[in-house]
mmCIF file of N, CA and C in Angstrom:
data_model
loop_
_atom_site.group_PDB
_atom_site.id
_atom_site.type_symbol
_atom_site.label_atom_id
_atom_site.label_comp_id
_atom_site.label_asym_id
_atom_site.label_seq_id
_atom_site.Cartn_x
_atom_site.Cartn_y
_atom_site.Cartn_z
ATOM 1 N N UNK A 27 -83.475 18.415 66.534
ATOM 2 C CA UNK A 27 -82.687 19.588 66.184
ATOM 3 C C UNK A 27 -83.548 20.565 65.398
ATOM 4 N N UNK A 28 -83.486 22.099 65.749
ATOM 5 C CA UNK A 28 -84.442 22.692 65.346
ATOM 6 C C UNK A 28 -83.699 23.632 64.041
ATOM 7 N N UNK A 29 -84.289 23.539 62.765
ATOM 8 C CA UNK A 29 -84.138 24.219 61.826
ATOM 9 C C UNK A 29 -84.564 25.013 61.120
ATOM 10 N N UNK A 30 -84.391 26.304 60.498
ATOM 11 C CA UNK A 30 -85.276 27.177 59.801
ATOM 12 C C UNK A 30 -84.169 27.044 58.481
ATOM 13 N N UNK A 31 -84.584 27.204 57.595
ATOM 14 C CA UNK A 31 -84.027 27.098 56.277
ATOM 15 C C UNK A 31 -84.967 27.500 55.373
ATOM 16 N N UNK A 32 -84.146 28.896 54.901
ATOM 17 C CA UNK A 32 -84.577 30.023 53.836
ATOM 18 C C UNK A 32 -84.094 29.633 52.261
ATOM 19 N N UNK A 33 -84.806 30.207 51.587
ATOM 20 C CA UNK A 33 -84.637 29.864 50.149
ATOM 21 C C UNK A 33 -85.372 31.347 49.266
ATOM 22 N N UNK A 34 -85.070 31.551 48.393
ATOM 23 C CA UNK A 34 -85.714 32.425 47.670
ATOM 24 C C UNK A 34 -84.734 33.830 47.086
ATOM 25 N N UNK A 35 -83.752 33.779 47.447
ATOM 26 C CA UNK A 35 -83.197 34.885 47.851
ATOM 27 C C UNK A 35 -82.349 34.950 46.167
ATOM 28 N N UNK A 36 -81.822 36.307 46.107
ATOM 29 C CA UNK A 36 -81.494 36.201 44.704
ATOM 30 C C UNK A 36 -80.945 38.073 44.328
ATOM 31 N N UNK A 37 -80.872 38.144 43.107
ATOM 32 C CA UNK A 37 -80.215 38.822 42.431
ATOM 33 C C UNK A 37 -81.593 39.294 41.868
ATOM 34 N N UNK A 38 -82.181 41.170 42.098
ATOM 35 C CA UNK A 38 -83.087 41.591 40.875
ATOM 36 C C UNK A 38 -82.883 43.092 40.968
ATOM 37 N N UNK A 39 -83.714 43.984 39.964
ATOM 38 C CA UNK A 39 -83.382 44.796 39.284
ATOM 39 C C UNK A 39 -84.719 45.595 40.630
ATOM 40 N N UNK A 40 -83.609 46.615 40.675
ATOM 41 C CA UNK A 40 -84.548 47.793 41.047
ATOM 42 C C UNK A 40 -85.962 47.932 40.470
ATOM 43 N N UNK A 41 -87.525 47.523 41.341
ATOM 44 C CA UNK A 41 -88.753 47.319 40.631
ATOM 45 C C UNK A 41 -89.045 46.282 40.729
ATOM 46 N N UNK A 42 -88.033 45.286 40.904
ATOM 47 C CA UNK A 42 -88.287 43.836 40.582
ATOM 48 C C UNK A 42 -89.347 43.230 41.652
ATOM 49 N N UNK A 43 -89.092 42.115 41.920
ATOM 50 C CA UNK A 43 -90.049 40.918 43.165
ATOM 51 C C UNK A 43 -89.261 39.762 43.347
ATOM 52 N N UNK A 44 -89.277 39.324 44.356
ATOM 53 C CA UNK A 44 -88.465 38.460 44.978
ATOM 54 C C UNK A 44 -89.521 37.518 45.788
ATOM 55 N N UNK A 45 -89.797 36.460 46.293
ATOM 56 C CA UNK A 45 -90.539 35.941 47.278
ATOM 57 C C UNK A 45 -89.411 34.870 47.849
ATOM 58 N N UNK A 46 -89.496 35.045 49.405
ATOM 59 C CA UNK A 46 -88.718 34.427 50.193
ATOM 60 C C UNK A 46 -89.822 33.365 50.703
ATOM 61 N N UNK A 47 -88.549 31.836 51.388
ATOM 62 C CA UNK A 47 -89.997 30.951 51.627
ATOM 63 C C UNK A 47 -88.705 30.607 53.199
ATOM 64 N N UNK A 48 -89.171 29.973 54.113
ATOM 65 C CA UNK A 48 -88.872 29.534 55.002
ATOM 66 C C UNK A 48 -89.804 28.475 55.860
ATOM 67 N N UNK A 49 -88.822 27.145 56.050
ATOM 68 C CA UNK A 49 -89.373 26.011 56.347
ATOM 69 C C UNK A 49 -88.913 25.710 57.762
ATOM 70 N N UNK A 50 -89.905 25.548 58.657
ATOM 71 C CA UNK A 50 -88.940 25.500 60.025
ATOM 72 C C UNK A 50 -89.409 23.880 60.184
ATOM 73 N N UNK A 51 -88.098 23.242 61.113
ATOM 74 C CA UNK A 51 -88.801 21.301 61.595
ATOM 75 C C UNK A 51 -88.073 21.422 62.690
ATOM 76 N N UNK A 52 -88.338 20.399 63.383
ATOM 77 C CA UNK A 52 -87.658 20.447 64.794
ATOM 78 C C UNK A 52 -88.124 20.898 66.253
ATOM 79 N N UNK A 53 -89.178 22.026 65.655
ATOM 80 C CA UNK A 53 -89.710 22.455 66.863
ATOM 81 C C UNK A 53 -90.519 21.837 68.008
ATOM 82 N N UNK A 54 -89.715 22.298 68.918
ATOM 83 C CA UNK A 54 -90.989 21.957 70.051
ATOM 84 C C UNK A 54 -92.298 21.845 70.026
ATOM 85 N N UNK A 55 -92.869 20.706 70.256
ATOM 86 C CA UNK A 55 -94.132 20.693 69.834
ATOM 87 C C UNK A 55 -95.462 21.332 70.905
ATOM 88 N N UNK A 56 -94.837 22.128 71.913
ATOM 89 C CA UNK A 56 -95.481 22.258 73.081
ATOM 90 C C UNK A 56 -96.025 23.499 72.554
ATOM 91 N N UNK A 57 -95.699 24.391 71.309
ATOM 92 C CA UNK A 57 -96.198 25.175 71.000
ATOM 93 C C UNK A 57 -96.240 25.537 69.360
ATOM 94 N N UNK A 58 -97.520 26.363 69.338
ATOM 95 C CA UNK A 58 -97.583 26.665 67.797
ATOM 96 C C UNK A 58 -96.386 27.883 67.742
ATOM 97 N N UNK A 59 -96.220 28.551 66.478
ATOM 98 C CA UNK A 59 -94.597 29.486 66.577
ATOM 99 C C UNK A 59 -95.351 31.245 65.705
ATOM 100 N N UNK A 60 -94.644 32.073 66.408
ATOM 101 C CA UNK A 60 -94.785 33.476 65.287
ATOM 102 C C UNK A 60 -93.154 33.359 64.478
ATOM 103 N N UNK A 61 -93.913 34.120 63.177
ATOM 104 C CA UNK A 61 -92.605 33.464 62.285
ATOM 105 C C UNK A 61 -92.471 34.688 61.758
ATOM 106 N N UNK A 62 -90.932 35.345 61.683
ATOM 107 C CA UNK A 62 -91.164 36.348 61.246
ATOM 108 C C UNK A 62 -89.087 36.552 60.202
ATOM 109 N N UNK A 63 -89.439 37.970 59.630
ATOM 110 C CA UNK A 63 -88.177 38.253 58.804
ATOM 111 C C UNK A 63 -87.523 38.981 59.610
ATOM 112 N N UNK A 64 -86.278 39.310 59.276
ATOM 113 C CA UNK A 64 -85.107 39.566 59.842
ATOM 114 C C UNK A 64 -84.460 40.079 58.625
ATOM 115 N N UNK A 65 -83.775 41.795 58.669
ATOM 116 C CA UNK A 65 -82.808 41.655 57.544
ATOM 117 C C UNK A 65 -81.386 42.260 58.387
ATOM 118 N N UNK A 66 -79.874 41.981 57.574
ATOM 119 C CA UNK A 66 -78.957 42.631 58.342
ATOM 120 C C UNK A 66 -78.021 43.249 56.846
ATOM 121 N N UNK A 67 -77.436 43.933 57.076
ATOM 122 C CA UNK A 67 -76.429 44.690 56.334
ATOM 123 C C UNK A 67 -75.153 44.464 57.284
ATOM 124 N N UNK A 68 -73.882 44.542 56.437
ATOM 125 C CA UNK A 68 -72.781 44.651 56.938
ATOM 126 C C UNK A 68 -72.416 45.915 57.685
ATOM 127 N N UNK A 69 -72.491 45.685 59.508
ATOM 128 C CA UNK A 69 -71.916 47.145 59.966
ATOM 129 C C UNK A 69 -73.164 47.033 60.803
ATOM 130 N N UNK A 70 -74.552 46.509 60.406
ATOM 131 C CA UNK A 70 -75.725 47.224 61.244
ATOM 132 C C UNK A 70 -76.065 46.334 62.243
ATOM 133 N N UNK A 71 -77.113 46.577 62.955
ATOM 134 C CA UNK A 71 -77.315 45.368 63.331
ATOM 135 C C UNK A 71 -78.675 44.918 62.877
ATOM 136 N N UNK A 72 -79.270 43.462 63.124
ATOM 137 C CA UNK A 72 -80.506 42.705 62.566
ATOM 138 C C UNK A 72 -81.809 43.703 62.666
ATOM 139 N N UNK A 73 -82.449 44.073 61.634
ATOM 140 C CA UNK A 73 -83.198 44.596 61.757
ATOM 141 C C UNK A 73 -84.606 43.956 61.121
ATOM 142 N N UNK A 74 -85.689 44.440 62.147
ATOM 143 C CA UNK A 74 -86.827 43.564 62.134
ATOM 144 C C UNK A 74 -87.463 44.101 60.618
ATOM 145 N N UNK A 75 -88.087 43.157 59.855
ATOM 146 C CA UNK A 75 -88.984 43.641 58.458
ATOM 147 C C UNK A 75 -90.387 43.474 58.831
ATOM 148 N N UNK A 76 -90.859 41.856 59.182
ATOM 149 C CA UNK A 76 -92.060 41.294 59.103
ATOM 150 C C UNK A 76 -92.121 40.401 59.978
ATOM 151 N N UNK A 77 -93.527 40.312 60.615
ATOM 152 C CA UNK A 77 -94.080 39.172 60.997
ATOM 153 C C UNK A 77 -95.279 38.528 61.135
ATOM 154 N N UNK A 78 -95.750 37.211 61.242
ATOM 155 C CA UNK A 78 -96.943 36.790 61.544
ATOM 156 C C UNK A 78 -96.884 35.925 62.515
ATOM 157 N N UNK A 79 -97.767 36.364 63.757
ATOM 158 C CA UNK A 79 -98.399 36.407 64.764
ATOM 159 C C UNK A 79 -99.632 35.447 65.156
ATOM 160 N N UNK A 80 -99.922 34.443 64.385
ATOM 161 C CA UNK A 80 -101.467 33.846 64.061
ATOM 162 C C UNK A 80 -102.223 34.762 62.940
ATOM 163 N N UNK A 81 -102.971 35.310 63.509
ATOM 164 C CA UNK A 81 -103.524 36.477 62.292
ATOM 165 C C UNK A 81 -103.515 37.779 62.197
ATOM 166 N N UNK A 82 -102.232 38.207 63.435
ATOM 167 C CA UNK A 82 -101.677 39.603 63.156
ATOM 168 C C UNK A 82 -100.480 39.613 62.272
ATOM 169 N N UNK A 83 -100.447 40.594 61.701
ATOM 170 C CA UNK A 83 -98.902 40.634 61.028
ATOM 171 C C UNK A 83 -98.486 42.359 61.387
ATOM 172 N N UNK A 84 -97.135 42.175 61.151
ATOM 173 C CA UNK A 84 -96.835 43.785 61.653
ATOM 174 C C UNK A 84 -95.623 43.398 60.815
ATOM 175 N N UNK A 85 -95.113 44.716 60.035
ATOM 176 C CA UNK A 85 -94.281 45.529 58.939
ATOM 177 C C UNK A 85 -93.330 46.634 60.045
ATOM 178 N N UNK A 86 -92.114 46.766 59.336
ATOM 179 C CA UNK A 86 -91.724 47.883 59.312
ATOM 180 C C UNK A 86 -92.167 48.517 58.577
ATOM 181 N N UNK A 87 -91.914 50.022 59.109
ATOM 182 C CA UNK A 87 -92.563 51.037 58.072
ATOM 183 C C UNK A 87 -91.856 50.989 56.668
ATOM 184 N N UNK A 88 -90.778 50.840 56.481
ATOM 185 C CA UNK A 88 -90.040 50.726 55.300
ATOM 186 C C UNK A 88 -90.631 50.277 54.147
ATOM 187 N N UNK A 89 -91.496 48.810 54.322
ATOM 188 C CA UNK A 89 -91.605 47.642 53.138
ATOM 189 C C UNK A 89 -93.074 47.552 53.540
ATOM 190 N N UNK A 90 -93.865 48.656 54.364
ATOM 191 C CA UNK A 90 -95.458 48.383 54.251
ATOM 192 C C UNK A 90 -95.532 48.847 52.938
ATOM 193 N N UNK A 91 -96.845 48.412 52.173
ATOM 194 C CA UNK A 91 -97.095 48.365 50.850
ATOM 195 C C UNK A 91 -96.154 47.477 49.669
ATOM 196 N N UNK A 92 -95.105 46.787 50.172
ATOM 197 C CA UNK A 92 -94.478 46.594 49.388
ATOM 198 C C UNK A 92 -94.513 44.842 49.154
ATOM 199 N N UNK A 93 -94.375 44.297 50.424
ATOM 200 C CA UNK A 93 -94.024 43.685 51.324
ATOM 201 C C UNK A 93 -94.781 43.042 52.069
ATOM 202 N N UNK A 94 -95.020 41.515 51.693
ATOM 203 C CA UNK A 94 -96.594 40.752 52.421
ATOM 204 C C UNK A 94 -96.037 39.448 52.838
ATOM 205 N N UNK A 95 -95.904 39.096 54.636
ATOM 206 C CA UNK A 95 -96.028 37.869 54.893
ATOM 207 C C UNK A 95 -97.172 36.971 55.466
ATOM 208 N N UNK A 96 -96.956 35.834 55.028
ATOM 209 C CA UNK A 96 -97.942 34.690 54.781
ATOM 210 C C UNK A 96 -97.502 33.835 54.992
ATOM 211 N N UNK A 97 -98.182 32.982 55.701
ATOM 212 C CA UNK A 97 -97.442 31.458 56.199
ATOM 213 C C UNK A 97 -98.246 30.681 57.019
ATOM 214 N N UNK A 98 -97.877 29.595 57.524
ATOM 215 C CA UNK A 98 -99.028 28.839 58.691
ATOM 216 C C UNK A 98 -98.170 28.490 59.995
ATOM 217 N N UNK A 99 -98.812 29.426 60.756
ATOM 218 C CA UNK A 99 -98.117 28.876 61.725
ATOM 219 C C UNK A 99 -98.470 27.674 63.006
ATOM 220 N N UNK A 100 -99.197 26.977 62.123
ATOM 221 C CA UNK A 100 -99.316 25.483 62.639
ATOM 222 C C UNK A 100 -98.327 24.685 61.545
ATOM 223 N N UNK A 101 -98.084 24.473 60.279
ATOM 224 C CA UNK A 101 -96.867 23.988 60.248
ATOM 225 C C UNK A 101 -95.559 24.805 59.952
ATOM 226 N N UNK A 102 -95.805 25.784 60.792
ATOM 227 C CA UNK A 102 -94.080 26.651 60.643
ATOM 228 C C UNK A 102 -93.411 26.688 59.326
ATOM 229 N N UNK A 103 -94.438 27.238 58.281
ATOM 230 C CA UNK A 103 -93.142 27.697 57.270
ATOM 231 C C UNK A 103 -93.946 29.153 57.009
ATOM 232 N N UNK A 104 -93.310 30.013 56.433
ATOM 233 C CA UNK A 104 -93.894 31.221 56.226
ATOM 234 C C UNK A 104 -92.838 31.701 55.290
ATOM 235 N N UNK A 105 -93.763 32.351 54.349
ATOM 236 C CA UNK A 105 -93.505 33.728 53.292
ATOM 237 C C UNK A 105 -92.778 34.918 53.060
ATOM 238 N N UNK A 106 -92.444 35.627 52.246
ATOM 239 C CA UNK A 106 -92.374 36.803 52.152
ATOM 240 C C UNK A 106 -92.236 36.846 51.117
ATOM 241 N N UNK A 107 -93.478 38.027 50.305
ATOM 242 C CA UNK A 107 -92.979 38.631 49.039
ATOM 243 C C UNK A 107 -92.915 40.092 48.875
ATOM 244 N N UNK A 108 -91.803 40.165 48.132
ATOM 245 C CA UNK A 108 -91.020 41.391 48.417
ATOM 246 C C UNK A 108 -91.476 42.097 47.054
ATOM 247 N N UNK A 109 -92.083 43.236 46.787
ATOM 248 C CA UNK A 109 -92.330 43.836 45.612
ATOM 249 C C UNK A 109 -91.472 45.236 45.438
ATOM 250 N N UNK A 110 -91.873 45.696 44.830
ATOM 251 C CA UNK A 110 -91.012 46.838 43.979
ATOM 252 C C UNK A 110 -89.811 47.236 44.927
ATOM 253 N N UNK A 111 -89.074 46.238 44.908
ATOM 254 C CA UNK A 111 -88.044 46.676 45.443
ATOM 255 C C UNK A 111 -86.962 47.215 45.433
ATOM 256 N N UNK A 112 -86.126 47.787 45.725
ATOM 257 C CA UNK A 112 -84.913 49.340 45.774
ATOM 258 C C UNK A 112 -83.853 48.670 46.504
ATOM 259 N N UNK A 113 -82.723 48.887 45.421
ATOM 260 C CA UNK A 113 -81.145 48.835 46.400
ATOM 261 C C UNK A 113 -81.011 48.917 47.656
ATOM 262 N N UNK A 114 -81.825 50.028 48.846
ATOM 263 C CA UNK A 114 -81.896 50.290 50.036
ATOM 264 C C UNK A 114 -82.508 48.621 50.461
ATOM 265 N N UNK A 115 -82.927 47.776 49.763
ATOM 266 C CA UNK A 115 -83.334 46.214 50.638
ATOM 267 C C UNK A 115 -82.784 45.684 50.042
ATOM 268 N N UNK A 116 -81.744 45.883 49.849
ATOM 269 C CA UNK A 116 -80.132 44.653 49.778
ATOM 270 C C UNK A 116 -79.726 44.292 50.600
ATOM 271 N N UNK A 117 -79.577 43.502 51.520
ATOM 272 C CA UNK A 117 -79.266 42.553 52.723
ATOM 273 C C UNK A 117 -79.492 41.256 52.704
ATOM 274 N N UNK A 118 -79.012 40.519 53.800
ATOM 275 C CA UNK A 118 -79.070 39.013 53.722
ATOM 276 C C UNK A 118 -80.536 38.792 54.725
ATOM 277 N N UNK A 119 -81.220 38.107 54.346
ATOM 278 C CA UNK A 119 -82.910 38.017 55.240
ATOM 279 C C UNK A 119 -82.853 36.987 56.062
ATOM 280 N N UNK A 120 -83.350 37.085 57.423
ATOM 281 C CA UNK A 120 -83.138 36.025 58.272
ATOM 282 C C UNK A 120 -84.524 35.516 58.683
ATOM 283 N N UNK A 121 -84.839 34.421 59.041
ATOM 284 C CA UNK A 121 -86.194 33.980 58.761
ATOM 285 C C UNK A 121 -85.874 33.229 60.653
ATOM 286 N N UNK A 122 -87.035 33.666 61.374
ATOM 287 C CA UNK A 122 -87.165 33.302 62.966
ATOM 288 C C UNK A 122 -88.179 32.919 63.249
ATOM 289 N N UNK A 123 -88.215 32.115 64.512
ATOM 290 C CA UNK A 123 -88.916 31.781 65.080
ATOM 291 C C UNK A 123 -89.424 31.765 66.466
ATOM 292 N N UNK A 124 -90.641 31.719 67.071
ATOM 293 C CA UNK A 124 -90.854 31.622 68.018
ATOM 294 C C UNK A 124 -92.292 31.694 68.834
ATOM 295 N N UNK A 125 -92.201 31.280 70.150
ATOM 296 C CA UNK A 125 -93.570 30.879 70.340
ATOM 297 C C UNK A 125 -94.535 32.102 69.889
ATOM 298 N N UNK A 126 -95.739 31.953 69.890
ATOM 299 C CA UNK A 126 -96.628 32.708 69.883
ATOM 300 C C UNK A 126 -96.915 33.877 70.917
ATOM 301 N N UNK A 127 -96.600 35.207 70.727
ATOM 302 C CA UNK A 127 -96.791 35.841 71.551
ATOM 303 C C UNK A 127 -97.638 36.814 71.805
ATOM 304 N N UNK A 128 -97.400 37.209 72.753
ATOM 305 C CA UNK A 128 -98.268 37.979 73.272
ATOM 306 C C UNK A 128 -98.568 39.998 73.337
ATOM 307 N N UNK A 129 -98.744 40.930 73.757
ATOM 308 C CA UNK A 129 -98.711 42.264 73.050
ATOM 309 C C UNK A 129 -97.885 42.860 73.856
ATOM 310 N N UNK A 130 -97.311 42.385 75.072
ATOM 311 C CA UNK A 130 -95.783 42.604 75.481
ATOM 312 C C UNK A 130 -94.382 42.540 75.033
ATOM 313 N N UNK A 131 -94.705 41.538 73.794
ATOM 314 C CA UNK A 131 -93.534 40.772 73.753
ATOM 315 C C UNK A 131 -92.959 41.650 72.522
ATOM 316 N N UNK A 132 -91.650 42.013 72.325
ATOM 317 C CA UNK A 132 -91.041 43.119 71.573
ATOM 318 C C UNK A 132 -90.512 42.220 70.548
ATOM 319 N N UNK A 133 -91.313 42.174 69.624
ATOM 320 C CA UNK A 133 -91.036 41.318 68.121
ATOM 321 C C UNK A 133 -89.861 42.069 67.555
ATOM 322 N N UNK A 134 -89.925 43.701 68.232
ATOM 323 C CA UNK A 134 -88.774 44.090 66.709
ATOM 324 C C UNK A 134 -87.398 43.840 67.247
ATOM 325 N N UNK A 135 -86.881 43.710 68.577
ATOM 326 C CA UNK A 135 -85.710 43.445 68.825
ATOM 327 C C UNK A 135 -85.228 41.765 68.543
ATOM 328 N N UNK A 136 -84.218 41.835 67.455
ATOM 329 C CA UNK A 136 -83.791 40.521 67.247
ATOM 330 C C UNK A 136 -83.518 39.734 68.506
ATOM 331 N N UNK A 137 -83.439 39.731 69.876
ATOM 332 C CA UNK A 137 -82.824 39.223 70.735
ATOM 333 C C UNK A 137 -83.865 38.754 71.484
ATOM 334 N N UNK A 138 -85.188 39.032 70.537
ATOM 335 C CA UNK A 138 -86.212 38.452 71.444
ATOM 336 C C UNK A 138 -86.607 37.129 71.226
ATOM 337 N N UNK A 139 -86.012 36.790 69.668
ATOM 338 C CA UNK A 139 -86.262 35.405 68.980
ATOM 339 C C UNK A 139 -85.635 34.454 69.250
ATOM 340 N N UNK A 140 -86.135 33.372 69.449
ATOM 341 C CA UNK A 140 -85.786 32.023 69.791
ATOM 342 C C UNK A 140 -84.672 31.169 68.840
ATOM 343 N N UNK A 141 -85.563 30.965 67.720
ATOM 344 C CA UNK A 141 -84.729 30.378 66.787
ATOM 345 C C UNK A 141 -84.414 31.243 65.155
ATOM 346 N N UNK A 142 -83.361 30.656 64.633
ATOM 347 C CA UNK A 142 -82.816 31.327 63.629
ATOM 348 C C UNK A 142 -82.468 30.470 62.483
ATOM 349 N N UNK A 143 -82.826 30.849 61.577
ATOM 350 C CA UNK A 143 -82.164 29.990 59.951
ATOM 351 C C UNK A 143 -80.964 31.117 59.616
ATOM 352 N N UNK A 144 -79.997 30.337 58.627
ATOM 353 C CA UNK A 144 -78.761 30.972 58.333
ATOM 354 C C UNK A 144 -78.873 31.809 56.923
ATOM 355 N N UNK A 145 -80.138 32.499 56.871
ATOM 356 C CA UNK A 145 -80.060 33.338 56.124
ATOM 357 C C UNK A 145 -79.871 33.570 54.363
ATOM 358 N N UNK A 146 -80.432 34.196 53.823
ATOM 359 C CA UNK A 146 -80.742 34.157 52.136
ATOM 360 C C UNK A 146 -80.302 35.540 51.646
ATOM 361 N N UNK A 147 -79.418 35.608 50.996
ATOM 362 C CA UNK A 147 -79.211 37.174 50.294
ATOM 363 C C UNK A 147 -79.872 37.600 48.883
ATOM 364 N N UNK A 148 -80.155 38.877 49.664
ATOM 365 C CA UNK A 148 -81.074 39.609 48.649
ATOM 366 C C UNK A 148 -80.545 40.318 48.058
ATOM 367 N N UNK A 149 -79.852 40.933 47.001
ATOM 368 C CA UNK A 149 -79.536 42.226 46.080
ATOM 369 C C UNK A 149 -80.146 42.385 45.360
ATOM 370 N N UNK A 150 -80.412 43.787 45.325
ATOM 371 C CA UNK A 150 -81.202 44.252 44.212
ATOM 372 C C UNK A 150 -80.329 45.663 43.666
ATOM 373 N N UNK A 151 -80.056 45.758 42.101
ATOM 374 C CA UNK A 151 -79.349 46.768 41.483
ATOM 375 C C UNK A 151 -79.976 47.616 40.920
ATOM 376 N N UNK A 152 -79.231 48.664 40.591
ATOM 377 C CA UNK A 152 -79.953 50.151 40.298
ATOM 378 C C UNK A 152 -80.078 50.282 39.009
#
């Protein structure tokens, strides 16, 4: 049974830092995985933050500079630390998975990801 399970998530002050961690087990072993963030707001839909790729990573424009993931994706857990962060990244963060891909493959649409953890909420106040 395949699991991603997020942790980190929390309550901070406009400025603050947060670091998200996500542990994936279960996976198919037929492949190594790109592991990436996910955030959603009530009303929107999943919107892509971060990912790592082996040794690419790609940002939304939003949280470049802010915003660094890190992880291994030979044992599937991966990072995120979230710095000076603003009310506008208050959402619940979803942490995914999936094989390693390739420069076709459309990382930012949530519907492209395989697997899913049930998510960590982030608020941050003004």
């Amino acid at each position: 049974q395949v699991q991603l399970v997020e942790s980190g998530g929390g309550l901070v002050q406009a400025g603050g830092s947060l670091r998200l961690s996500c542990a994936a087990s279960g996976l198919p072993s037929d492949y190594y995985y790109a592991l990436g963030w996910f955030r959603q707001t009530p009303g929107k839909e999943r919107e892509f933050v971060a990912v790592q790729n082996w040794n690419d990573r790609y940002y939304v424009d939003s949280v470049k500079g802010r915003f660094t993931i890190s992880g291994d994706n030979v044992k599937s857990s991966v990072f995120l630390q979230m710095n000076s962060l603003q009310p506008e990244d208050t959402a619940i963060y979803y942490c995914a998975a999936t094989p390693l891909f390739t420069s076709s493959f459309n990382y930012r649409r949530a519907t492209s990801w395989d697997y899913w953890g049930q998510g960590t909420r982030v608020t941050v106040s003004s």
